[in-house]
XYZ file of C-alpha atoms in Angstrom:
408
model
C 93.549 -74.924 8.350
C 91.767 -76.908 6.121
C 88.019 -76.213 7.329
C 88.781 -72.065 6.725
C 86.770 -71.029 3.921
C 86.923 -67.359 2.450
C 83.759 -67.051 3.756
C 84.866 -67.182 7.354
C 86.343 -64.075 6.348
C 84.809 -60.143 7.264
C 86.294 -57.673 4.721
C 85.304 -54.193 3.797
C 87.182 -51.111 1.842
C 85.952 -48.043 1.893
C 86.934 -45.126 -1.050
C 86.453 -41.408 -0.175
C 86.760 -38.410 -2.760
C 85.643 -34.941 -1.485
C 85.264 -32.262 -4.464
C 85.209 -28.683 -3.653
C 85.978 -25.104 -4.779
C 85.229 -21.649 -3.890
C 84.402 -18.648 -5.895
C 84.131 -15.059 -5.378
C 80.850 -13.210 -6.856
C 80.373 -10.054 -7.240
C 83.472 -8.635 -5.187
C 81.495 -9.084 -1.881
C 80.386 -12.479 -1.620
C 82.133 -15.692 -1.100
C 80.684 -18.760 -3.012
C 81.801 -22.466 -1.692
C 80.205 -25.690 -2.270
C 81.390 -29.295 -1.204
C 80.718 -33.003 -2.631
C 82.001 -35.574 -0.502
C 81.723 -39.417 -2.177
C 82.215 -42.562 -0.275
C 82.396 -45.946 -1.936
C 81.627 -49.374 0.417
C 83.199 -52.412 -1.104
C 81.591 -54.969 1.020
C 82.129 -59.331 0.755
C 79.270 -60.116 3.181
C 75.779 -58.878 2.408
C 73.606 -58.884 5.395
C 69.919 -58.543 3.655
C 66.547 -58.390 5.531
C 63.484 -59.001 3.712
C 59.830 -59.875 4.919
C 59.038 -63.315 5.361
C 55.123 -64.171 3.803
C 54.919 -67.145 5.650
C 56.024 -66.346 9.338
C 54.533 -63.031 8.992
C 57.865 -61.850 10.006
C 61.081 -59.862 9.527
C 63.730 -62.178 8.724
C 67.031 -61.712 6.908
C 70.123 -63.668 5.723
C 74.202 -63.138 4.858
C 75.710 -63.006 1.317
C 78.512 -64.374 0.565
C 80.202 -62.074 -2.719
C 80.916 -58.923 -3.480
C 78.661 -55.849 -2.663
C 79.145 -52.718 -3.645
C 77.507 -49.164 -2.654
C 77.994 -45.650 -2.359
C 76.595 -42.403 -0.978
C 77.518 -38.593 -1.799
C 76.072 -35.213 -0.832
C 75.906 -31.791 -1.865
C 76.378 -28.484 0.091
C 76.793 -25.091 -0.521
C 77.202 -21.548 1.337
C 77.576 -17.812 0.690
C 78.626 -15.494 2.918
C 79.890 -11.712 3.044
C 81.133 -9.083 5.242
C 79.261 -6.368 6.396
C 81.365 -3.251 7.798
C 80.032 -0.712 10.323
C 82.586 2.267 11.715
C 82.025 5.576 13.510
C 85.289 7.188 14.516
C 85.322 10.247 17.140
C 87.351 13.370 16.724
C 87.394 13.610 20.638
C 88.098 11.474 24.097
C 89.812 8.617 24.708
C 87.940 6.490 22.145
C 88.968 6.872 18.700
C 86.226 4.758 17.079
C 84.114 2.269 16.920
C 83.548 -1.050 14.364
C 80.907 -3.386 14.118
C 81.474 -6.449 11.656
C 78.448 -8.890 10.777
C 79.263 -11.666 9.146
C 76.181 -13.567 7.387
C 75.857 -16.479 5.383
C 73.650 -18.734 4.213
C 73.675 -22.680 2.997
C 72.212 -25.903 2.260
C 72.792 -29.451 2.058
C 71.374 -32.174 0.005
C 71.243 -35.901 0.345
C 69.767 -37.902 -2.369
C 67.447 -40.902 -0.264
C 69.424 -44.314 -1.658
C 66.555 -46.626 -1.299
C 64.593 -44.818 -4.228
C 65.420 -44.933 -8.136
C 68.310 -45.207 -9.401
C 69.640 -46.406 -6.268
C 67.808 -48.803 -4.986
C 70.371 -50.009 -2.448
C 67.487 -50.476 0.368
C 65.022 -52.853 0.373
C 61.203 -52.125 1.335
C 59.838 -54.222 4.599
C 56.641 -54.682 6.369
C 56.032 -55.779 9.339
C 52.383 -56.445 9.037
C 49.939 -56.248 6.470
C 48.507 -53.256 8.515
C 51.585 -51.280 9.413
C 53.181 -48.788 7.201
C 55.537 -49.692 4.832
C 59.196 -49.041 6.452
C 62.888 -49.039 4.226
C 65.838 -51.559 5.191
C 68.886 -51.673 4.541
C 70.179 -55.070 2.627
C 73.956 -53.553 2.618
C 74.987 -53.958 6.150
C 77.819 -55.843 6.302
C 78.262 -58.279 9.786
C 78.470 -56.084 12.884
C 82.616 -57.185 12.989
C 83.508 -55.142 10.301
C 84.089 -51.267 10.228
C 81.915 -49.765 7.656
C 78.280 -50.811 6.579
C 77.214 -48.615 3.730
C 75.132 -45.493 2.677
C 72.925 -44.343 5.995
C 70.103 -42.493 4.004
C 66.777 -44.496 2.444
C 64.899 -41.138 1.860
C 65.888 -37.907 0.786
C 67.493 -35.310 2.721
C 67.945 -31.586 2.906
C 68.375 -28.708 5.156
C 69.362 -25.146 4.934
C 71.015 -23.071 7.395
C 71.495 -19.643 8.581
C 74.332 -17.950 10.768
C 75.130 -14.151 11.513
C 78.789 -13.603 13.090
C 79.271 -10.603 14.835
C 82.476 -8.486 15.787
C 82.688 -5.607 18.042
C 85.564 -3.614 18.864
C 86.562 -0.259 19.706
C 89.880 2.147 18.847
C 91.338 3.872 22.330
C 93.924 6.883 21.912
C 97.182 6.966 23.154
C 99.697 10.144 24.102
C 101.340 9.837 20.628
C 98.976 8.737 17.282
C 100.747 6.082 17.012
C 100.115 4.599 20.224
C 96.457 3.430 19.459
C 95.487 0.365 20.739
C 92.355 -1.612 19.083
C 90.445 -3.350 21.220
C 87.773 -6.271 20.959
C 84.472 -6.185 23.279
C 83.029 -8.810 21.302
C 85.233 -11.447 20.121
C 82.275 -13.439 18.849
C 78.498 -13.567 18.736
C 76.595 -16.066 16.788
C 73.279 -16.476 15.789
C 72.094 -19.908 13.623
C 69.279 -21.756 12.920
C 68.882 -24.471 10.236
C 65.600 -25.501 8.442
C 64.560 -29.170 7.725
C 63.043 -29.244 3.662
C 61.563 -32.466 3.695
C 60.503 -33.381 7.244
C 56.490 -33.006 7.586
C 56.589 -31.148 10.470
C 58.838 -29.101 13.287
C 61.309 -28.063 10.222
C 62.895 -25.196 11.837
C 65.534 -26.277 14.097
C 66.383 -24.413 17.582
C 67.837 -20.790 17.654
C 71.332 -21.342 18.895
C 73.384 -17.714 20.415
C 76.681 -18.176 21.396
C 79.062 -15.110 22.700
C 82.494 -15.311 23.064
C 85.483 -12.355 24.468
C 88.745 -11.913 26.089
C 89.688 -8.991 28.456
C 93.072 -8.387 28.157
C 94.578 -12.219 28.190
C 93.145 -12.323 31.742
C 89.409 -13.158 31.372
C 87.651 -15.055 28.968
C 83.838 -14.960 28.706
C 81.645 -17.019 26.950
C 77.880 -17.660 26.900
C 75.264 -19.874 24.830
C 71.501 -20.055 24.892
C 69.207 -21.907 22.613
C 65.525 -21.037 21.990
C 62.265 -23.150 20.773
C 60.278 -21.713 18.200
C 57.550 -24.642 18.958
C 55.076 -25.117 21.631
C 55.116 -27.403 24.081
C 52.159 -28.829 25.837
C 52.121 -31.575 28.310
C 55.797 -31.742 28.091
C 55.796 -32.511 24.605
C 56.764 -30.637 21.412
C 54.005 -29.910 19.218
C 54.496 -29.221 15.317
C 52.428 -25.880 16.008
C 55.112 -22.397 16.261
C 54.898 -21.006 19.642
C 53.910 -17.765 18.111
C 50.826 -19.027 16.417
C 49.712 -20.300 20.123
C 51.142 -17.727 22.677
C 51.930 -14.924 20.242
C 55.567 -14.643 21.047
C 58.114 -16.158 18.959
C 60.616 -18.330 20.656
C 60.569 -19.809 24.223
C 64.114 -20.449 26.307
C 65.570 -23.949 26.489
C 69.158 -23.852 27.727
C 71.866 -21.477 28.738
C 75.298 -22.007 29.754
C 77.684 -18.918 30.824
C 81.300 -19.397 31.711
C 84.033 -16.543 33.312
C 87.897 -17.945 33.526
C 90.634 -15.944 34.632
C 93.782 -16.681 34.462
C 97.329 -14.892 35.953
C 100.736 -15.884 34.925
C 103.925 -14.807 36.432
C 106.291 -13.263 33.301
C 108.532 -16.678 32.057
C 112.275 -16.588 32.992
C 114.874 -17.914 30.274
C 112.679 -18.139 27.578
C 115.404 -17.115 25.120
C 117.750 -20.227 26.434
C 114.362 -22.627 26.116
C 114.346 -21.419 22.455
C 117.406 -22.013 21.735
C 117.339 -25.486 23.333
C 114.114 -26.314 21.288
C 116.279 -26.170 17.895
C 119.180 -27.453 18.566
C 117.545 -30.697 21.033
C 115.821 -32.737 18.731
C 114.866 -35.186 21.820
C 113.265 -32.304 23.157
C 111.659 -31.322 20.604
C 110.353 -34.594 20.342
C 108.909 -34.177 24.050
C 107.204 -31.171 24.005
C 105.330 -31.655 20.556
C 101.817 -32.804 20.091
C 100.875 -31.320 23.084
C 103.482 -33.122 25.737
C 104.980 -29.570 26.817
C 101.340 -29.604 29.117
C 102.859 -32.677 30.768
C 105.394 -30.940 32.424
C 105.977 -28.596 34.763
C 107.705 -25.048 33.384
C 109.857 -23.858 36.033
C 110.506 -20.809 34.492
C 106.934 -19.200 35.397
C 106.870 -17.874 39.041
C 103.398 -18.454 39.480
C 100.389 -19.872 37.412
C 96.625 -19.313 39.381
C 93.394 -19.965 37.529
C 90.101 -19.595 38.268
C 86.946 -20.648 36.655
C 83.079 -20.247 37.014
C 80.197 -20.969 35.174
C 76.243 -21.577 35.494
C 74.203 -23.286 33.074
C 70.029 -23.139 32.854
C 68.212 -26.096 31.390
C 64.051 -25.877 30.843
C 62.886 -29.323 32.755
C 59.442 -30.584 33.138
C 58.081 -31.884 36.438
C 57.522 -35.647 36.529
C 53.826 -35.291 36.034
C 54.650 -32.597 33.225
C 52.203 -30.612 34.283
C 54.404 -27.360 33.946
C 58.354 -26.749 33.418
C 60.669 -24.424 35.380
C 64.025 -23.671 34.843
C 67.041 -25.721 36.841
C 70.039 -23.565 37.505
C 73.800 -25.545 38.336
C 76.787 -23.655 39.529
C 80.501 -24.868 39.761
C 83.618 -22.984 40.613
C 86.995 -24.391 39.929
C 90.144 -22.854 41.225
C 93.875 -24.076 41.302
C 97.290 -23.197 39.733
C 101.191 -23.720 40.691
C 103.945 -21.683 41.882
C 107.480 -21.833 41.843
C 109.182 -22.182 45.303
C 112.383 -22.155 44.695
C 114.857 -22.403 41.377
C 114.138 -26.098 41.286
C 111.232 -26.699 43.230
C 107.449 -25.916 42.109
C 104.729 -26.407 44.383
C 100.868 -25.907 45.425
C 99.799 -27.280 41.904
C 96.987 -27.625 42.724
C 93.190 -28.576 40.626
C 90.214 -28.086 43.629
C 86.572 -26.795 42.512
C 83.210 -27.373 43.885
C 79.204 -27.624 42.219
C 76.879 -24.640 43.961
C 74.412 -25.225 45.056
C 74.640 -28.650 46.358
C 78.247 -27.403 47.825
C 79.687 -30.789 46.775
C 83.417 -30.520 47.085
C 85.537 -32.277 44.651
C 88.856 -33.877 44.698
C 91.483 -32.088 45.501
C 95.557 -32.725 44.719
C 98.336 -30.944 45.802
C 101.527 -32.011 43.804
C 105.167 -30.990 44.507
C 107.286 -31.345 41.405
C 111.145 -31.136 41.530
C 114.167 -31.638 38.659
C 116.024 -34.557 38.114
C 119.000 -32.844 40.301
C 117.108 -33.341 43.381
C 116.543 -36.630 43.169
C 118.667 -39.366 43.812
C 118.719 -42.411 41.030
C 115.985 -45.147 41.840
C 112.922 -45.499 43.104
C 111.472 -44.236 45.971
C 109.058 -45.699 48.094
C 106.109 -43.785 49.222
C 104.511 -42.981 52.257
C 100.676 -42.721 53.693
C 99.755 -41.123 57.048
C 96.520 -40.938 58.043
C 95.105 -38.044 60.883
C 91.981 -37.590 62.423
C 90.535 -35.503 59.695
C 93.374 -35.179 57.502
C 94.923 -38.169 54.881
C 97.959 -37.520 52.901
C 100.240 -39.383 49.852
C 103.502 -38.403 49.184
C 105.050 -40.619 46.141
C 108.598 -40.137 44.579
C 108.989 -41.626 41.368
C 111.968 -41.386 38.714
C 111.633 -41.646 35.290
C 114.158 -42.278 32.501
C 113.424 -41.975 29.125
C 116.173 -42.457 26.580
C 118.447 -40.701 28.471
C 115.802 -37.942 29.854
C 115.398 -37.993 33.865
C 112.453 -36.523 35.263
C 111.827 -36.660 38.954
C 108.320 -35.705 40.706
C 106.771 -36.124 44.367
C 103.316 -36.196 44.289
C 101.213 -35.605 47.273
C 97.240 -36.155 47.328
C 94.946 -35.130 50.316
C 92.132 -36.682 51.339
């Protein structure tokens, strides 16, 4: 114990503070701004400096205490914009369109300038340009190093929300029902102040709706407002070169429907949740997805979805566009009071046809079950191989029985 010195030791403490408010200006728009501070109290200084005499980049650990910080600055407004046309006649009532822009920035002072100062200028060679280091990294063991930004730092950004829905007529007036066709649809784009070149970032759309709890639909794409040549991105906008302003990158579009047999003694699982606090304790944080609800009849899902990504041939001579499918299917059902079945995860990747795993599992309550362990069972068929697995589990006086069985 003797040969331990305090500076065998690694420590670090970090301090955050986040100040923030929001205003409202003019009755219409909706002011916010943020400054987050973090403070790095450091006892091992790990500085790198250029060495005259090697010609090289060499460094060496502090022992003391170190001490730096870094803090930002962002901002946003935003407002609503309202659009409505209502009908007199037919089944729909009207019609709204919501847009919902807003505008920000974000600022990052660069820590290796004045009054900073908490990087340290290198250089490799006489030659090469001069490039910043950072003297307050603390040894790789520890958790935090210290303020990530030498040089100054600021972008703005841009985002339009929109919201579609319309208002269909019932037999009584009071029976109108509104309806959304467009959940979502985003369009945003951020802008780079200080880099020298390719500022503007990509044009990012994203779409998002529900039909009826059934079907949910969402879509992205994101677009280049540079030009490309050799397989390469030039600082030169595409529109300047080929006199059209964006070209496509990537796309992604997803369909998932979903059917659900109406749940059965829902009012006696409410009534269990509050007065069963082990229960309680179970299903919270997310565990009621570990079990199996016996009180829905059936449970199918099925999912699809293609995505588009701009790739350049190995020679990069020219690009085309790669196109992936995958379909994913599965679900459960109840077979009897106790006894739920065909759960069930398959899919497959189009156009390759490339069948994944598939599991079939056959869940049953604790009644079923005898106490102890059962031991499982593998047969294997020409073109067929199955598990089937009983297990028991007993947790603080909970018993929960399943039988598993896997083909393949």
């Amino acid at each position: 114990m003797n040969r331990f010195s305090t500076n065998d030791f690694n420590n670090s403490i970090q301090h955050t503070l986040n100040f923030g408010a929001g205003y409202t200006m003019f009755k219409y728009f909706n002011l916010s701004f943020s400054i987050p501070y973090t403070e790095y109290w450091n006892t091992k200084q790990f500085y790198t400096y250029y060495d005259t005499i090697s010609n090289d980049i060499d460094s060496v650990i502090n022992n003391g205490f170190y001490t730096s910080r870094e803090f930002s600055f962002s901002a946003s407004v935003n407002t609503r914009l309202y659009g409505m046309k209502m009908f007199k006649k037919g089944k729909i009532a009207g019609i709204r369109h919501v847009l919902t822009p807003g505008i920000g920035i974000t600022y990052m002072p660069g820590f290796g300038r004045s009054p900073f100062k908490l990087f340290c200028v290198c250089q490799e060679v006489p030659v090469e340009p001069l490039r910043l280091c950072r003297p307050f990294i603390i040894h790789l063991m520890l958790l935090w190093a210290g303020p990530g930004m030498p040089i100054p730092w600021a972008r703005s950004n841009f985002d339009l929300n929109n919201n579609l829905a319309i208002k269909i007529r019932g037999d009584d007036s009071t029976d109108a029902v509104n309806v959304n066709l467009i959940d979502r649809f985003t369009i945003n784009t951020s802008y780079n102040l200080f880099a020298d070149s390719n500022n503007l970032s990509n044009i990012v759309l994203a779409l998002g709706s529900k039909i009826k709890d059934l079907v949910i639909i969402n879509a992205g794409a994101a677009f280049d407002p540079y030009y490309w040549e050799n397989g390469y991105r030039t600082r030169h906008y595409l529109y300047n070169v080929k006199n059209r302003p964006v070209d496509f990158q990537s796309g992604n579009i997803s369909l998932g429907f979903s059917f659900q047999g109406a749940k059965q003694d829902q009012e006696e699982f409410d009534e269990e949740m509050e007065n069963n606090e082990q229960l309680n304790r179970l299903m919270r944080n997310g565990g009621y997805e570990d079990y199996y609800d016996f009180n829905v009849p059936y449970d199918f899902h099925l999912s699809y979805s293609m995505s588009a990504n701009r790739t350049f041939r190995q020679d990069r001579s020219s690009s085309f566009i790669f196109i992936n499918h995958s379909v994913v299917f599965g679900g459960q059902m109840t077979l009897t009071e106790k006894l739920a079945g065909l759960h069930s995860n398959p899919g497959t990747t189009l156009p390759k046809n490339e069948m994944s795993t598939t599991s079939l599992n056959i869940s049953r309550e604790p009644a079923l079950l005898a106490d102890g362990i059962e031991p499982g069972a593998v047969w294997t068929l020409p073109f067929l191989q199955f598990y089937v697995e009983c297990k028991e589990y007993r947790i603080a006086g909970f018993e929960a029985d399943q039988a598993k069985i896997v083909f393949g």
